[in-house]
């Protein structure tokens, strides 16, 4: 497993050795699939799968807004993801816009503005990319964990063969949900409708590097619970920074953090997390 080599002089956050790029996709992903199968078996034998189903059934129907950006280079992929997310007993509204030549979250803002109702009127807002693989029954179980854990912002954990950026966001043995101090802004992020207004307007950046640290600082200052949901692991199917120069993205992230007064450090972001829903 390769590491991002961040040069000296960069911010404390971007010096983090958590950042990962897999330079050996067959070897790394093949081993990851074995690790993932072992954890799936442990989840089943421990009764964790039954607990997931119980939590999913316990939540009353919720209103969910799914927003996304459709890339013309990947026709049909966003439609497939949205169809999977909509396979649920919850009420799902969808707002997907075609990708325009601007940053991801400028495009996400366009999708939110085009939604059938204001974001704050929904129980949950799902911000999704089109290169994500979801397990069966994802939305019911994901909402069940979100509600039971009392989260304001959360993401599904990465499977071990997913193209992930942080060890902290990979799935964890013995956990259905963890409280953390850091949540990624993709490939899928859930934000509770009654707090999304505090994140908007989204600060403008070319690649949005550093936005998740900005959110982490807001969550810390406001006392929000944010976390990683290990019971609904997903696969990110594209390498991190696979279509652009990560060195330029780091420089852009540096400028973003400074411009927006973000001072939260790597040590704070990746402090020890806490399991809030065990197997």
PDB file of C-alpha atoms in Angstrom:
ATOM      1  CA  UNK A   1       0.000   0.000   0.000  1.00  0.00           C
ATOM      2  CA  UNK A   2       1.564   3.254  -1.108  1.00  0.00           C
ATOM      3  CA  UNK A   3       1.577   6.492   0.857  1.00  0.00           C
ATOM      4  CA  UNK A   4       1.081  10.052  -0.228  1.00  0.00           C
ATOM      5  CA  UNK A   5       4.429  11.782   0.101  1.00  0.00           C
ATOM      6  CA  UNK A   6       3.560  15.243   1.417  1.00  0.00           C
ATOM      7  CA  UNK A   7       6.446  17.661   1.451  1.00  0.00           C
ATOM      8  CA  UNK A   8       7.739  19.417   4.548  1.00  0.00           C
ATOM      9  CA  UNK A   9       6.201  22.779   5.259  1.00  0.00           C
ATOM     10  CA  UNK A  10       2.653  21.666   4.559  1.00  0.00           C
ATOM     11  CA  UNK A  11       0.022  21.992   7.266  1.00  0.00           C
ATOM     12  CA  UNK A  12      -0.208  19.575  10.140  1.00  0.00           C
ATOM     13  CA  UNK A  13      -3.259  17.988   8.587  1.00  0.00           C
ATOM     14  CA  UNK A  14      -1.787  17.404   5.139  1.00  0.00           C
ATOM     15  CA  UNK A  15       1.369  15.893   6.641  1.00  0.00           C
ATOM     16  CA  UNK A  16      -0.835  13.101   8.010  1.00  0.00           C
ATOM     17  CA  UNK A  17       0.331   9.625   7.026  1.00  0.00           C
ATOM     18  CA  UNK A  18      -3.324   8.620   7.049  1.00  0.00           C
ATOM     19  CA  UNK A  19      -3.615   9.694   3.398  1.00  0.00           C
ATOM     20  CA  UNK A  20      -3.284   6.625   1.171  1.00  0.00           C
ATOM     21  CA  UNK A  21      -3.091   5.829  -2.510  1.00  0.00           C
ATOM     22  CA  UNK A  22      -3.015   2.169  -3.529  1.00  0.00           C
ATOM     23  CA  UNK A  23      -0.181   1.723  -6.031  1.00  0.00           C
ATOM     24  CA  UNK A  24      -0.696  -2.073  -6.186  1.00  0.00           C
ATOM     25  CA  UNK A  25      -4.425  -2.442  -6.875  1.00  0.00           C
ATOM     26  CA  UNK A  26      -4.456  -6.231  -7.395  1.00  0.00           C
ATOM     27  CA  UNK A  27      -2.349  -7.117  -4.378  1.00  0.00           C
ATOM     28  CA  UNK A  28      -3.924  -4.543  -2.079  1.00  0.00           C
ATOM     29  CA  UNK A  29      -7.509  -5.115  -3.154  1.00  0.00           C
ATOM     30  CA  UNK A  30      -7.205  -8.923  -3.215  1.00  0.00           C
ATOM     31  CA  UNK A  31      -5.951  -8.942   0.362  1.00  0.00           C
ATOM     32  CA  UNK A  32      -8.669  -6.444   1.265  1.00  0.00           C
ATOM     33  CA  UNK A  33     -11.359  -8.774  -0.062  1.00  0.00           C
ATOM     34  CA  UNK A  34     -10.097 -11.567   2.196  1.00  0.00           C
ATOM     35  CA  UNK A  35     -10.095  -9.262   5.228  1.00  0.00           C
ATOM     36  CA  UNK A  36     -13.560  -8.083   4.323  1.00  0.00           C
ATOM     37  CA  UNK A  37     -14.931 -11.609   3.998  1.00  0.00           C
ATOM     38  CA  UNK A  38     -13.558 -12.442   7.456  1.00  0.00           C
ATOM     39  CA  UNK A  39     -15.267  -9.413   8.979  1.00  0.00           C
ATOM     40  CA  UNK A  40     -18.543 -10.213   7.193  1.00  0.00           C
ATOM     41  CA  UNK A  41     -18.400 -13.698   8.730  1.00  0.00           C
ATOM     42  CA  UNK A  42     -17.724 -12.259  12.170  1.00  0.00           C
ATOM     43  CA  UNK A  43     -20.649  -9.873  11.782  1.00  0.00           C
ATOM     44  CA  UNK A  44     -22.995 -12.737  10.898  1.00  0.00           C
ATOM     45  CA  UNK A  45     -21.799 -15.096  13.657  1.00  0.00           C
ATOM     46  CA  UNK A  46     -21.932 -12.384  16.327  1.00  0.00           C
ATOM     47  CA  UNK A  47     -25.561 -11.504  15.635  1.00  0.00           C
ATOM     48  CA  UNK A  48     -24.555  -8.123  14.262  1.00  0.00           C
ATOM     49  CA  UNK A  49     -26.549  -8.674  11.066  1.00  0.00           C
ATOM     50  CA  UNK A  50     -29.702  -9.344  13.085  1.00  0.00           C
ATOM     51  CA  UNK A  51     -29.075  -6.212  15.144  1.00  0.00           C
ATOM     52  CA  UNK A  52     -28.742  -4.174  11.957  1.00  0.00           C
ATOM     53  CA  UNK A  53     -32.090  -5.469  10.739  1.00  0.00           C
ATOM     54  CA  UNK A  54     -33.705  -4.717  14.110  1.00  0.00           C
ATOM     55  CA  UNK A  55     -32.406  -1.150  14.150  1.00  0.00           C
ATOM     56  CA  UNK A  56     -33.534  -0.601  10.567  1.00  0.00           C
ATOM     57  CA  UNK A  57     -37.053  -1.770  11.377  1.00  0.00           C
ATOM     58  CA  UNK A  58     -37.271   0.355  14.539  1.00  0.00           C
ATOM     59  CA  UNK A  59     -37.006   3.710  12.745  1.00  0.00           C
ATOM     60  CA  UNK A  60     -40.242   5.317  11.509  1.00  0.00           C
ATOM     61  CA  UNK A  61     -40.284   6.306   7.823  1.00  0.00           C
ATOM     62  CA  UNK A  62     -38.048   9.309   7.233  1.00  0.00           C
ATOM     63  CA  UNK A  63     -37.758  11.875   4.442  1.00  0.00           C
ATOM     64  CA  UNK A  64     -34.409  11.563   2.674  1.00  0.00           C
ATOM     65  CA  UNK A  65     -33.006  13.865  -0.003  1.00  0.00           C
ATOM     66  CA  UNK A  66     -30.360  12.292  -2.231  1.00  0.00           C
ATOM     67  CA  UNK A  67     -28.235  14.750  -4.176  1.00  0.00           C
ATOM     68  CA  UNK A  68     -25.558  13.975  -6.714  1.00  0.00           C
ATOM     69  CA  UNK A  69     -23.705  15.116  -9.803  1.00  0.00           C
ATOM     70  CA  UNK A  70     -23.786  13.033 -12.981  1.00  0.00           C
ATOM     71  CA  UNK A  71     -20.496  12.901 -14.886  1.00  0.00           C
ATOM     72  CA  UNK A  72     -20.970  12.622 -18.663  1.00  0.00           C
ATOM     73  CA  UNK A  73     -17.916  10.341 -18.831  1.00  0.00           C
ATOM     74  CA  UNK A  74     -19.720   7.731 -16.678  1.00  0.00           C
ATOM     75  CA  UNK A  75     -23.205   7.426 -18.194  1.00  0.00           C
ATOM     76  CA  UNK A  76     -25.720   5.503 -16.132  1.00  0.00           C
ATOM     77  CA  UNK A  77     -23.605   5.209 -12.987  1.00  0.00           C
ATOM     78  CA  UNK A  78     -25.358   7.889 -10.952  1.00  0.00           C
ATOM     79  CA  UNK A  79     -28.735   6.508 -11.974  1.00  0.00           C
ATOM     80  CA  UNK A  80     -27.702   3.081 -10.665  1.00  0.00           C
ATOM     81  CA  UNK A  81     -26.542   4.511  -7.326  1.00  0.00           C
ATOM     82  CA  UNK A  82     -29.724   6.563  -6.923  1.00  0.00           C
ATOM     83  CA  UNK A  83     -31.864   3.533  -7.760  1.00  0.00           C
ATOM     84  CA  UNK A  84     -30.091   1.537  -5.036  1.00  0.00           C
ATOM     85  CA  UNK A  85     -30.491   4.324  -2.477  1.00  0.00           C
ATOM     86  CA  UNK A  86     -34.190   4.602  -3.346  1.00  0.00           C
ATOM     87  CA  UNK A  87     -34.847   0.902  -2.681  1.00  0.00           C
ATOM     88  CA  UNK A  88     -36.153   1.534   0.830  1.00  0.00           C
ATOM     89  CA  UNK A  89     -39.284   2.023   2.903  1.00  0.00           C
ATOM     90  CA  UNK A  90     -38.193   5.613   3.571  1.00  0.00           C
ATOM     91  CA  UNK A  91     -39.423   8.458   1.368  1.00  0.00           C
ATOM     92  CA  UNK A  92     -36.560   9.387  -0.961  1.00  0.00           C
ATOM     93  CA  UNK A  93     -36.473  12.521  -3.086  1.00  0.00           C
ATOM     94  CA  UNK A  94     -33.723  12.880  -5.676  1.00  0.00           C
ATOM     95  CA  UNK A  95     -31.919  15.855  -7.143  1.00  0.00           C
ATOM     96  CA  UNK A  96     -29.158  15.031  -9.622  1.00  0.00           C
ATOM     97  CA  UNK A  97     -27.593  17.647 -11.877  1.00  0.00           C
ATOM     98  CA  UNK A  98     -25.204  17.196 -14.813  1.00  0.00           C
ATOM     99  CA  UNK A  99     -21.626  18.047 -13.959  1.00  0.00           C
ATOM    100  CA  UNK A 100     -20.675  21.643 -14.728  1.00  0.00           C
ATOM    101  CA  UNK A 101     -17.061  22.955 -14.936  1.00  0.00           C
ATOM    102  CA  UNK A 102     -16.762  23.828 -11.244  1.00  0.00           C
ATOM    103  CA  UNK A 103     -15.872  22.058  -7.993  1.00  0.00           C
ATOM    104  CA  UNK A 104     -17.839  19.110  -6.642  1.00  0.00           C
ATOM    105  CA  UNK A 105     -19.535  21.102  -3.906  1.00  0.00           C
ATOM    106  CA  UNK A 106     -20.397  23.984  -6.202  1.00  0.00           C
ATOM    107  CA  UNK A 107     -22.185  21.327  -8.258  1.00  0.00           C
ATOM    108  CA  UNK A 108     -23.733  19.877  -5.082  1.00  0.00           C
ATOM    109  CA  UNK A 109     -25.064  23.352  -4.289  1.00  0.00           C
ATOM    110  CA  UNK A 110     -26.740  23.379  -7.705  1.00  0.00           C
ATOM    111  CA  UNK A 111     -28.334  20.009  -6.905  1.00  0.00           C
ATOM    112  CA  UNK A 112     -29.593  21.282  -3.540  1.00  0.00           C
ATOM    113  CA  UNK A 113     -31.061  24.376  -5.173  1.00  0.00           C
ATOM    114  CA  UNK A 114     -32.862  22.169  -7.704  1.00  0.00           C
ATOM    115  CA  UNK A 115     -34.323  19.844  -5.037  1.00  0.00           C
ATOM    116  CA  UNK A 116     -38.110  19.518  -4.685  1.00  0.00           C
ATOM    117  CA  UNK A 117     -37.986  21.166  -1.228  1.00  0.00           C
ATOM    118  CA  UNK A 118     -35.354  22.975   0.882  1.00  0.00           C
ATOM    119  CA  UNK A 119     -32.681  20.694   2.336  1.00  0.00           C
ATOM    120  CA  UNK A 120     -33.591  21.594   5.919  1.00  0.00           C
ATOM    121  CA  UNK A 121     -37.104  20.200   5.425  1.00  0.00           C
ATOM    122  CA  UNK A 122     -35.773  16.636   5.089  1.00  0.00           C
ATOM    123  CA  UNK A 123     -34.732  14.362   7.934  1.00  0.00           C
ATOM    124  CA  UNK A 124     -31.519  13.415   6.103  1.00  0.00           C
ATOM    125  CA  UNK A 125     -29.544  14.649   3.118  1.00  0.00           C
ATOM    126  CA  UNK A 126     -27.360  12.092   1.341  1.00  0.00           C
ATOM    127  CA  UNK A 127     -24.555  13.564  -0.796  1.00  0.00           C
ATOM    128  CA  UNK A 128     -23.337  10.812  -3.088  1.00  0.00           C
ATOM    129  CA  UNK A 129     -20.779  10.245  -5.828  1.00  0.00           C
ATOM    130  CA  UNK A 130     -21.464   7.922  -8.743  1.00  0.00           C
ATOM    131  CA  UNK A 131     -18.490   5.580  -8.155  1.00  0.00           C
ATOM    132  CA  UNK A 132     -19.760   3.913  -4.992  1.00  0.00           C
ATOM    133  CA  UNK A 133     -20.815   0.284  -4.501  1.00  0.00           C
ATOM    134  CA  UNK A 134     -23.554  -0.211  -1.900  1.00  0.00           C
ATOM    135  CA  UNK A 135     -24.630  -3.363  -0.030  1.00  0.00           C
ATOM    136  CA  UNK A 136     -28.198  -4.726  -0.259  1.00  0.00           C
ATOM    137  CA  UNK A 137     -30.724  -2.925   1.916  1.00  0.00           C
ATOM    138  CA  UNK A 138     -28.291  -0.062   2.418  1.00  0.00           C
ATOM    139  CA  UNK A 139     -30.646   2.868   3.033  1.00  0.00           C
ATOM    140  CA  UNK A 140     -32.844   1.138   5.631  1.00  0.00           C
ATOM    141  CA  UNK A 141     -29.833  -0.012   7.644  1.00  0.00           C
ATOM    142  CA  UNK A 142     -27.903   3.221   7.200  1.00  0.00           C
ATOM    143  CA  UNK A 143     -30.813   5.331   8.447  1.00  0.00           C
ATOM    144  CA  UNK A 144     -31.308   2.909  11.335  1.00  0.00           C
ATOM    145  CA  UNK A 145     -27.707   3.431  12.466  1.00  0.00           C
ATOM    146  CA  UNK A 146     -27.844   7.188  11.893  1.00  0.00           C
ATOM    147  CA  UNK A 147     -30.915   7.512  14.090  1.00  0.00           C
ATOM    148  CA  UNK A 148     -29.867   5.061  16.796  1.00  0.00           C
ATOM    149  CA  UNK A 149     -26.432   6.677  17.055  1.00  0.00           C
ATOM    150  CA  UNK A 150     -27.752  10.233  17.270  1.00  0.00           C
ATOM    151  CA  UNK A 151     -25.469  11.529  14.508  1.00  0.00           C
ATOM    152  CA  UNK A 152     -25.541  14.904  12.795  1.00  0.00           C
ATOM    153  CA  UNK A 153     -22.990  13.964  10.109  1.00  0.00           C
ATOM    154  CA  UNK A 154     -21.833  10.458   9.239  1.00  0.00           C
ATOM    155  CA  UNK A 155     -20.443   8.296   6.483  1.00  0.00           C
ATOM    156  CA  UNK A 156     -20.540   4.567   5.768  1.00  0.00           C
ATOM    157  CA  UNK A 157     -17.230   2.865   6.476  1.00  0.00           C
ATOM    158  CA  UNK A 158     -15.060   1.722   3.590  1.00  0.00           C
ATOM    159  CA  UNK A 159     -14.615  -1.957   2.884  1.00  0.00           C
ATOM    160  CA  UNK A 160     -11.000  -3.067   3.022  1.00  0.00           C
ATOM    161  CA  UNK A 161     -10.819  -3.338  -0.779  1.00  0.00           C
ATOM    162  CA  UNK A 162     -12.360   0.109  -1.260  1.00  0.00           C
ATOM    163  CA  UNK A 163     -10.196   2.934  -2.550  1.00  0.00           C
ATOM    164  CA  UNK A 164     -10.135   4.738   0.781  1.00  0.00           C
ATOM    165  CA  UNK A 165      -8.121   7.707   1.975  1.00  0.00           C
ATOM    166  CA  UNK A 166      -7.957   7.103   5.724  1.00  0.00           C
ATOM    167  CA  UNK A 167      -7.423   4.102   7.947  1.00  0.00           C
ATOM    168  CA  UNK A 168      -9.863   5.698  10.410  1.00  0.00           C
ATOM    169  CA  UNK A 169     -12.699   5.431   7.909  1.00  0.00           C
ATOM    170  CA  UNK A 170     -12.199   1.734   7.123  1.00  0.00           C
ATOM    171  CA  UNK A 171     -14.624  -0.655   8.803  1.00  0.00           C
ATOM    172  CA  UNK A 172     -13.818  -1.789  12.328  1.00  0.00           C
ATOM    173  CA  UNK A 173     -14.150  -5.204  13.961  1.00  0.00           C
ATOM    174  CA  UNK A 174     -16.859  -5.341  16.637  1.00  0.00           C
ATOM    175  CA  UNK A 175     -18.483  -2.065  15.613  1.00  0.00           C
ATOM    176  CA  UNK A 176     -21.713  -1.128  13.880  1.00  0.00           C
ATOM    177  CA  UNK A 177     -21.143   2.608  14.440  1.00  0.00           C
ATOM    178  CA  UNK A 178     -18.356   4.766  15.871  1.00  0.00           C
ATOM    179  CA  UNK A 179     -18.233   8.342  17.028  1.00  0.00           C
ATOM    180  CA  UNK A 180     -15.253  10.046  15.393  1.00  0.00           C
ATOM    181  CA  UNK A 181     -13.968  13.575  14.963  1.00  0.00           C
ATOM    182  CA  UNK A 182     -13.619  13.366  11.203  1.00  0.00           C
ATOM    183  CA  UNK A 183     -15.979  12.403   8.374  1.00  0.00           C
ATOM    184  CA  UNK A 184     -15.105  12.457   4.690  1.00  0.00           C
ATOM    185  CA  UNK A 185     -17.057  14.572   2.212  1.00  0.00           C
ATOM    186  CA  UNK A 186     -17.362  11.567  -0.111  1.00  0.00           C
ATOM    187  CA  UNK A 187     -18.011   9.210  -1.708  1.00  0.00           C
ATOM    188  CA  UNK A 188     -21.205   9.211   0.385  1.00  0.00           C
ATOM    189  CA  UNK A 189     -21.970  11.498   3.321  1.00  0.00           C
ATOM    190  CA  UNK A 190     -25.163  11.899   5.341  1.00  0.00           C
ATOM    191  CA  UNK A 191     -26.043  15.242   6.945  1.00  0.00           C
ATOM    192  CA  UNK A 192     -29.083  15.708   9.168  1.00  0.00           C
ATOM    193  CA  UNK A 193     -31.500  18.146   7.595  1.00  0.00           C
ATOM    194  CA  UNK A 194     -31.746  20.410  10.622  1.00  0.00           C
ATOM    195  CA  UNK A 195     -27.986  21.104  10.666  1.00  0.00           C
ATOM    196  CA  UNK A 196     -27.092  21.329   6.972  1.00  0.00           C
ATOM    197  CA  UNK A 197     -27.780  25.063   6.988  1.00  0.00           C
ATOM    198  CA  UNK A 198     -24.803  25.552   9.319  1.00  0.00           C
ATOM    199  CA  UNK A 199     -22.511  24.095   6.621  1.00  0.00           C
ATOM    200  CA  UNK A 200     -23.800  26.331   3.863  1.00  0.00           C
ATOM    201  CA  UNK A 201     -22.928  28.104   1.737  1.00  0.00           C
ATOM    202  CA  UNK A 202     -20.178  25.569   1.080  1.00  0.00           C
ATOM    203  CA  UNK A 203     -16.774  27.317   0.933  1.00  0.00           C
ATOM    204  CA  UNK A 204     -15.427  27.402  -2.614  1.00  0.00           C
ATOM    205  CA  UNK A 205     -12.300  25.428  -3.472  1.00  0.00           C
ATOM    206  CA  UNK A 206     -11.095  23.855  -6.705  1.00  0.00           C
ATOM    207  CA  UNK A 207     -10.948  20.246  -5.472  1.00  0.00           C
ATOM    208  CA  UNK A 208     -12.617  20.690  -2.047  1.00  0.00           C
ATOM    209  CA  UNK A 209      -9.610  19.274  -0.196  1.00  0.00           C
ATOM    210  CA  UNK A 210      -9.839  20.442   3.408  1.00  0.00           C
ATOM    211  CA  UNK A 211     -13.629  20.813   3.402  1.00  0.00           C
ATOM    212  CA  UNK A 212     -13.990  17.739   5.594  1.00  0.00           C
ATOM    213  CA  UNK A 213     -11.578  19.279   8.130  1.00  0.00           C
ATOM    214  CA  UNK A 214     -13.665  22.463   8.024  1.00  0.00           C
ATOM    215  CA  UNK A 215     -16.775  20.381   8.779  1.00  0.00           C
ATOM    216  CA  UNK A 216     -14.940  18.584  11.581  1.00  0.00           C
ATOM    217  CA  UNK A 217     -14.110  21.921  13.190  1.00  0.00           C
ATOM    218  CA  UNK A 218     -17.731  23.106  12.914  1.00  0.00           C
ATOM    219  CA  UNK A 219     -18.929  19.825  14.463  1.00  0.00           C
ATOM    220  CA  UNK A 220     -16.440  20.124  17.323  1.00  0.00           C
ATOM    221  CA  UNK A 221     -17.374  23.729  18.038  1.00  0.00           C
ATOM    222  CA  UNK A 222     -21.115  23.000  17.943  1.00  0.00           C
ATOM    223  CA  UNK A 223     -20.952  19.751  19.894  1.00  0.00           C
ATOM    224  CA  UNK A 224     -22.316  17.612  17.066  1.00  0.00           C
ATOM    225  CA  UNK A 225     -21.871  13.851  16.987  1.00  0.00           C
ATOM    226  CA  UNK A 226     -20.200  12.757  13.767  1.00  0.00           C
ATOM    227  CA  UNK A 227     -19.114   9.282  12.898  1.00  0.00           C
ATOM    228  CA  UNK A 228     -18.355   6.288  10.718  1.00  0.00           C
ATOM    229  CA  UNK A 229     -20.984   3.562  10.322  1.00  0.00           C
ATOM    230  CA  UNK A 230     -19.213   0.214  10.120  1.00  0.00           C
ATOM    231  CA  UNK A 231     -22.418  -1.793   9.766  1.00  0.00           C
ATOM    232  CA  UNK A 232     -23.078  -0.499   6.238  1.00  0.00           C
ATOM    233  CA  UNK A 233     -19.660  -0.666   4.511  1.00  0.00           C
ATOM    234  CA  UNK A 234     -19.338   0.589   0.947  1.00  0.00           C
ATOM    235  CA  UNK A 235     -16.826   0.313  -1.879  1.00  0.00           C
ATOM    236  CA  UNK A 236     -15.292   3.411  -3.450  1.00  0.00           C
ATOM    237  CA  UNK A 237     -14.506   2.172  -6.955  1.00  0.00           C
ATOM    238  CA  UNK A 238     -12.122   4.875  -8.152  1.00  0.00           C
ATOM    239  CA  UNK A 239      -8.644   5.690  -6.783  1.00  0.00           C
ATOM    240  CA  UNK A 240      -8.382   8.790  -4.634  1.00  0.00           C
ATOM    241  CA  UNK A 241      -7.126  11.742  -6.702  1.00  0.00           C
ATOM    242  CA  UNK A 242      -7.069   9.420  -9.677  1.00  0.00           C
ATOM    243  CA  UNK A 243      -8.074  12.061 -12.230  1.00  0.00           C
ATOM    244  CA  UNK A 244      -6.045  15.074 -11.084  1.00  0.00           C
ATOM    245  CA  UNK A 245      -2.693  16.077  -9.581  1.00  0.00           C
ATOM    246  CA  UNK A 246      -2.841  15.487  -5.828  1.00  0.00           C
ATOM    247  CA  UNK A 247       0.099  17.860  -5.303  1.00  0.00           C
ATOM    248  CA  UNK A 248      -1.951  20.697  -6.737  1.00  0.00           C
ATOM    249  CA  UNK A 249      -4.892  19.555  -4.597  1.00  0.00           C
ATOM    250  CA  UNK A 250      -2.706  19.686  -1.472  1.00  0.00           C
ATOM    251  CA  UNK A 251      -1.653  23.240  -2.304  1.00  0.00           C
ATOM    252  CA  UNK A 252      -5.281  24.154  -2.916  1.00  0.00           C
ATOM    253  CA  UNK A 253      -6.220  22.529   0.400  1.00  0.00           C
ATOM    254  CA  UNK A 254      -3.533  24.540   2.189  1.00  0.00           C
ATOM    255  CA  UNK A 255      -4.963  27.761   0.824  1.00  0.00           C
ATOM    256  CA  UNK A 256      -8.496  26.661   1.691  1.00  0.00           C
ATOM    257  CA  UNK A 257      -7.650  25.933   5.342  1.00  0.00           C
ATOM    258  CA  UNK A 258      -5.880  29.263   5.748  1.00  0.00           C
ATOM    259  CA  UNK A 259      -8.585  31.238   3.953  1.00  0.00           C
ATOM    260  CA  UNK A 260     -11.343  29.778   6.115  1.00  0.00           C
ATOM    261  CA  UNK A 261      -9.558  29.943   9.452  1.00  0.00           C
ATOM    262  CA  UNK A 262      -9.453  26.167   9.932  1.00  0.00           C
ATOM    263  CA  UNK A 263      -7.065  25.313  12.755  1.00  0.00           C
ATOM    264  CA  UNK A 264      -8.117  21.766  13.643  1.00  0.00           C
ATOM    265  CA  UNK A 265      -5.049  19.536  13.608  1.00  0.00           C
ATOM    266  CA  UNK A 266      -4.355  16.020  12.439  1.00  0.00           C
ATOM    267  CA  UNK A 267      -4.110  14.871  16.062  1.00  0.00           C
ATOM    268  CA  UNK A 268      -7.566  16.263  16.800  1.00  0.00           C
ATOM    269  CA  UNK A 269      -9.142  14.850  13.623  1.00  0.00           C
ATOM    270  CA  UNK A 270      -7.767  11.369  14.166  1.00  0.00           C
ATOM    271  CA  UNK A 271      -8.031  11.192  17.940  1.00  0.00           C
ATOM    272  CA  UNK A 272      -9.186   7.853  19.286  1.00  0.00           C
ATOM    273  CA  UNK A 273     -12.742   7.106  18.240  1.00  0.00           C
ATOM    274  CA  UNK A 274     -15.457   5.444  20.313  1.00  0.00           C
ATOM    275  CA  UNK A 275     -17.796   2.584  19.421  1.00  0.00           C
ATOM    276  CA  UNK A 276     -21.362   3.717  20.126  1.00  0.00           C
ATOM    277  CA  UNK A 277     -23.189   0.719  18.618  1.00  0.00           C
ATOM    278  CA  UNK A 278     -21.282  -2.573  19.070  1.00  0.00           C
ATOM    279  CA  UNK A 279     -22.077  -5.888  17.401  1.00  0.00           C
TER     280      UNK A 279
END
